[in-house]
mmCIF file of C-alpha atoms in Angstrom:
data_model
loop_
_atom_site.group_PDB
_atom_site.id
_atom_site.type_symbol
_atom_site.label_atom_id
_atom_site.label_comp_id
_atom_site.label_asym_id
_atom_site.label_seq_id
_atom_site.Cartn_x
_atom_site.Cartn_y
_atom_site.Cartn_z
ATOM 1 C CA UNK A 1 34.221 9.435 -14.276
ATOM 2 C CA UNK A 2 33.468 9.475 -10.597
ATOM 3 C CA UNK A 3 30.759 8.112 -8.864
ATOM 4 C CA UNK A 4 27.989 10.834 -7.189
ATOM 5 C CA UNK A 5 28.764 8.973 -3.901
ATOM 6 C CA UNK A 6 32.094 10.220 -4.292
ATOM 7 C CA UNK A 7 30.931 13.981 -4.390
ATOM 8 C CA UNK A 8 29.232 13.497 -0.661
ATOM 9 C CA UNK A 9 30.893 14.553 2.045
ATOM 10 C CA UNK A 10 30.271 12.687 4.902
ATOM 11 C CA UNK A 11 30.487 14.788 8.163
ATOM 12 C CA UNK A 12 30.681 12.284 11.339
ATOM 13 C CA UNK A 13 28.962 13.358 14.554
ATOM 14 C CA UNK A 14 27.198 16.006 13.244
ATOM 15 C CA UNK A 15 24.921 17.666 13.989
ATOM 16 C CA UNK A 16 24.797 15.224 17.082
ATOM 17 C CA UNK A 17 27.206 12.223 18.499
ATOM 18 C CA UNK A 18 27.174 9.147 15.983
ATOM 19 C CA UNK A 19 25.362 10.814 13.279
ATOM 20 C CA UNK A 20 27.027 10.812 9.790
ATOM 21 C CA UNK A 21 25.330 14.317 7.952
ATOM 22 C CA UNK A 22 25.711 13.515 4.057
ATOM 23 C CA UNK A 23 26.426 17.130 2.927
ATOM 24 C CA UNK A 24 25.088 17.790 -1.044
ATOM 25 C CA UNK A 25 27.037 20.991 -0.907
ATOM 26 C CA UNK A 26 30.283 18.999 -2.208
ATOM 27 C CA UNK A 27 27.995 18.024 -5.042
ATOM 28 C CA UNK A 28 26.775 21.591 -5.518
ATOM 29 C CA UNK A 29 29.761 22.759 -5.708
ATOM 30 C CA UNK A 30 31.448 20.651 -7.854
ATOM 31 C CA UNK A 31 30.055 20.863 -12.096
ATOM 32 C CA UNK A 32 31.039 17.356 -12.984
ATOM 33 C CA UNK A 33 28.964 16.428 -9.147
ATOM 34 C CA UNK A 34 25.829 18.707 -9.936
ATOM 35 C CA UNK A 35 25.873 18.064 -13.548
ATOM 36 C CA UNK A 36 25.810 13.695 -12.648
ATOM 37 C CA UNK A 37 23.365 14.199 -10.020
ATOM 38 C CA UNK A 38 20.505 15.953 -11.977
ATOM 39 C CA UNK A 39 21.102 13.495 -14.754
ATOM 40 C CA UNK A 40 20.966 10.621 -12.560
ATOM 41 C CA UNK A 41 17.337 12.251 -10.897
ATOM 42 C CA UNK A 42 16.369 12.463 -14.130
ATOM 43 C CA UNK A 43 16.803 9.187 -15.669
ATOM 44 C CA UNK A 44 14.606 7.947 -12.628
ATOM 45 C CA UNK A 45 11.594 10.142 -14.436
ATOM 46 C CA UNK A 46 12.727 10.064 -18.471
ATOM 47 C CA UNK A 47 10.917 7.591 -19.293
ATOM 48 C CA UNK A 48 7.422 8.162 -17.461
ATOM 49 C CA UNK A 49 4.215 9.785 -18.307
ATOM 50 C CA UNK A 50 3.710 12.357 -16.130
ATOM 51 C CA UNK A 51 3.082 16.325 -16.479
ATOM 52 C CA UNK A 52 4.352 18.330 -13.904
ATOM 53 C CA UNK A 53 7.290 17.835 -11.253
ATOM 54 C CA UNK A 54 7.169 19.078 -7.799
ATOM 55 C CA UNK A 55 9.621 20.136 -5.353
ATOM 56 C CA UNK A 56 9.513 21.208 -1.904
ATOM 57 C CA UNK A 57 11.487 24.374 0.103
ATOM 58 C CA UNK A 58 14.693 24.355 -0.599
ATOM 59 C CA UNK A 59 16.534 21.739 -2.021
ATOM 60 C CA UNK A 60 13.831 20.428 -4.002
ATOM 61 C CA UNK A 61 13.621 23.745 -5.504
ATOM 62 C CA UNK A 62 17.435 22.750 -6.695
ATOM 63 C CA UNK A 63 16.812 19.381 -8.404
ATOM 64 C CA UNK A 64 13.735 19.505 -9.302
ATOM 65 C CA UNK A 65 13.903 22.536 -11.550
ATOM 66 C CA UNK A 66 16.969 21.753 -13.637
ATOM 67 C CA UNK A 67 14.425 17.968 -14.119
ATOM 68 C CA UNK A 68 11.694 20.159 -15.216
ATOM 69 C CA UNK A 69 13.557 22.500 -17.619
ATOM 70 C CA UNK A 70 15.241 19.157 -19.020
ATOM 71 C CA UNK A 71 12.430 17.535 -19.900
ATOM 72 C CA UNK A 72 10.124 20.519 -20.810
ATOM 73 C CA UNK A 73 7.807 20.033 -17.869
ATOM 74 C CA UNK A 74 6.233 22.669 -15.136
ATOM 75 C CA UNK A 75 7.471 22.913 -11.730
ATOM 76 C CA UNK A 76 5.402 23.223 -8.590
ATOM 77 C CA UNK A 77 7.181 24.641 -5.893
ATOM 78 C CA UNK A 78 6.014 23.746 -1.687
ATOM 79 C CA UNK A 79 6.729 26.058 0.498
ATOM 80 C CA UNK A 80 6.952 27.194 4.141
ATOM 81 C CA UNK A 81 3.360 28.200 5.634
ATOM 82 C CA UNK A 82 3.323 32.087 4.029
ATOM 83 C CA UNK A 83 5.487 32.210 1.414
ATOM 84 C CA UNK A 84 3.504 31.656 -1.257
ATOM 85 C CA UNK A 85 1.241 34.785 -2.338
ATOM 86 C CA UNK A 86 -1.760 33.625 -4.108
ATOM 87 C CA UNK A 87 -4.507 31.456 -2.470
ATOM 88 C CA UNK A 88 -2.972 28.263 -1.193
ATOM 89 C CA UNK A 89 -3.409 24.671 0.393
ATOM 90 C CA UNK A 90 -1.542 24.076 3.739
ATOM 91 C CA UNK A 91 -0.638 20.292 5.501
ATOM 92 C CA UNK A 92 1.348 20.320 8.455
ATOM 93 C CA UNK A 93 3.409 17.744 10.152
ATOM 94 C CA UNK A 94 5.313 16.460 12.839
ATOM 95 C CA UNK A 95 8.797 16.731 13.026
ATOM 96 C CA UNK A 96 11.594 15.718 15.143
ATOM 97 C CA UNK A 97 11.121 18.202 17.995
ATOM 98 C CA UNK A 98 8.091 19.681 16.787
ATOM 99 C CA UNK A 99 5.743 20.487 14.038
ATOM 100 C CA UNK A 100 5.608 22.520 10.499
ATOM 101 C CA UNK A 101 3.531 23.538 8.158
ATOM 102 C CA UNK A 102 3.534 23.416 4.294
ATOM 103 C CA UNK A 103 1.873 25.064 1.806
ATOM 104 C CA UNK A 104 1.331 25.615 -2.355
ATOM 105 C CA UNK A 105 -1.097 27.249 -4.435
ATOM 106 C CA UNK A 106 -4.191 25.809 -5.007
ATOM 107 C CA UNK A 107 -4.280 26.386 -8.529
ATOM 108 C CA UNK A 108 -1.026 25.116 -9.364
ATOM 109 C CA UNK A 109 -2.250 21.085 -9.753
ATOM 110 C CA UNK A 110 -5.322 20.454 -11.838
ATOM 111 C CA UNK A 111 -7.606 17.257 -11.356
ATOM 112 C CA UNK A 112 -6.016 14.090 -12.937
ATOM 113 C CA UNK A 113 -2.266 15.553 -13.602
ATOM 114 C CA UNK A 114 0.368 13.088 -13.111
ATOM 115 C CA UNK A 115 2.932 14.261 -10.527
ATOM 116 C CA UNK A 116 6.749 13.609 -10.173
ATOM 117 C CA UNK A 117 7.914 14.794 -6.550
ATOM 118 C CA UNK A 118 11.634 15.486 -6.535
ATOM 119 C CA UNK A 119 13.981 16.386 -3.291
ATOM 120 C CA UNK A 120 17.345 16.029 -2.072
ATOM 121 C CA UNK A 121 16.884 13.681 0.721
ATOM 122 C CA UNK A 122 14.502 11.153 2.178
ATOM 123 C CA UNK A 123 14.954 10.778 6.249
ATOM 124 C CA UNK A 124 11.670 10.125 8.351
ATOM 125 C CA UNK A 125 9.322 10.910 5.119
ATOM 126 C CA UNK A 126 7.295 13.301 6.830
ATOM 127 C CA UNK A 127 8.031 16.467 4.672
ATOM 128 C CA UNK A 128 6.718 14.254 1.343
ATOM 129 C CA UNK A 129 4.052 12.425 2.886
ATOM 130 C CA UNK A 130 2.323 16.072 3.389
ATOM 131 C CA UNK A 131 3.219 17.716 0.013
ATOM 132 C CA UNK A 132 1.772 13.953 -1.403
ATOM 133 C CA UNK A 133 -1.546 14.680 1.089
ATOM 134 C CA UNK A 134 -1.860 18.114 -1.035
ATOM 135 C CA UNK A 135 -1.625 17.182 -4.456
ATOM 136 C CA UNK A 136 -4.090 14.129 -3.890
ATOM 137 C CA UNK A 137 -6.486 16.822 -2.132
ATOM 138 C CA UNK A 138 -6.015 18.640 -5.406
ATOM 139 C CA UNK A 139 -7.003 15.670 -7.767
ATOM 140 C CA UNK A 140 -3.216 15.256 -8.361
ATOM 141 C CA UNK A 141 -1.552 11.810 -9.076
ATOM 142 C CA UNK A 142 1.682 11.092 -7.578
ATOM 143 C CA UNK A 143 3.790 9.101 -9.774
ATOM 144 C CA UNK A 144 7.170 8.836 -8.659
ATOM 145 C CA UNK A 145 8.698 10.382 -5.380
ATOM 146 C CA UNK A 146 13.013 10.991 -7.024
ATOM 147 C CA UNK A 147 15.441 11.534 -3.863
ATOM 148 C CA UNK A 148 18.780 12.164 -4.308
ATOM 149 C CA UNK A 149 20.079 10.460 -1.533
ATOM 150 C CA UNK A 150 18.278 7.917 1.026
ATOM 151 C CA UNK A 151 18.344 7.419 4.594
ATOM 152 C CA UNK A 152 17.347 3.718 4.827
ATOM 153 C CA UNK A 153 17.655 3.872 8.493
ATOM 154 C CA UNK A 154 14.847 6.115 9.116
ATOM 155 C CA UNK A 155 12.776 4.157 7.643
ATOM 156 C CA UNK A 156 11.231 7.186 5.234
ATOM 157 C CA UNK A 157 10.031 4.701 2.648
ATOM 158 C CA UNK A 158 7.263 2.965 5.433
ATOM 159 C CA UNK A 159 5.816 6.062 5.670
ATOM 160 C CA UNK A 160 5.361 6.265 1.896
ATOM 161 C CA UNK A 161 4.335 2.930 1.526
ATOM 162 C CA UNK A 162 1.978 2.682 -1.838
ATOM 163 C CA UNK A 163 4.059 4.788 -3.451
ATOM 164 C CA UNK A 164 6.666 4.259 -6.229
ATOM 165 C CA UNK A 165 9.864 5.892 -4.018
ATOM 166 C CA UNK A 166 13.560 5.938 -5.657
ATOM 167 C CA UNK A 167 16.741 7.300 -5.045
ATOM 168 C CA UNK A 168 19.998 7.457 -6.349
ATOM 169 C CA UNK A 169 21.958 7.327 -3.148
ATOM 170 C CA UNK A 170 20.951 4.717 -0.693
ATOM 171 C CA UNK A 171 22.918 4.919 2.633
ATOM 172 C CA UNK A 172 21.846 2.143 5.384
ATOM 173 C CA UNK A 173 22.647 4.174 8.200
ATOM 174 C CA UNK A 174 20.989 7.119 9.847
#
């Protein structure tokens, strides 16, 4: 049985000089790959008490559903500023060269649920650190942030400090 770091492609200097891009489309594409990396999310959140998993536009949307069907739990999805068509929350934040906006419904988390966020990749932490800003505005407790891979050397974790942050991938570099 291979490893899940051994279904990451690792593309160097992409999309810039002396980056390494960890592509999950290897994993995607590969059954044994998806099948060991939704198993390995979710044996980061089988064993907690929570009620409802979240997961934000896209990739999010690809892990964290499988999670949710698996262990018979709702899923929330976050999505780009006016996608969503009922009555929503929004938080924006900065980005890299820039700034976006996020958004879900505002009846989607009820005061006091327990909340497991789940996404492909932690970088900066900026993308989490909003949708976490909306379900606390909503009365929403955040339980457990699941990544599939890490980015250690963007430091993403400092900006979600407080919170109990794991992933099945650490890489040390950028």
């Amino acid at each position: 049985m291979k490893k899940i770091e051994e279904y990451v492609r690792s593309i160097p200097d992409f999309p810039e000089p002396g980056i390494i891009f960890r592509d999950i489309t290897s994993i995607l594409q590969d059954a044994d790959g998806l099948h060991l990396a939704i198993e390995s999310m979710e044996n980061l959140v089988k064993d907690l008490d929570f009620d409802l998993v979240v997961g934000t536009e896209s990739r999010g949307f690809i892990f964290g559903v499988p999670v949710a069907y698996n262990l018979h739990k709702p899923f929330i999805p976050v999505r780009k500023k006016g996608k969503l068509p009922c009555e929503t929350i929004s938080q924006s934040y900065d980005l890299e060269y820039g700034s976006a906006t996020i958004e879900m419904h505002k009846d989607s988390i009820k005061p006091g649920q327990k909340v497991v966020i789940v996404d492909d990749l932690i970088a900066t932490g900026g993308t989490i650190e909003a949708t976490i800003k909306m379900i606390e505005s909503l009365g929403g407790e955040v339980v457990r942030v699941v990544f599939l891979m890490e980015l250690a050397g963007l430091n993403g974790r400092e900006r979600l400090k407080g919170y109990d942050v794991a992933s099945v991938i650490c890489y040390e570099g950028k």
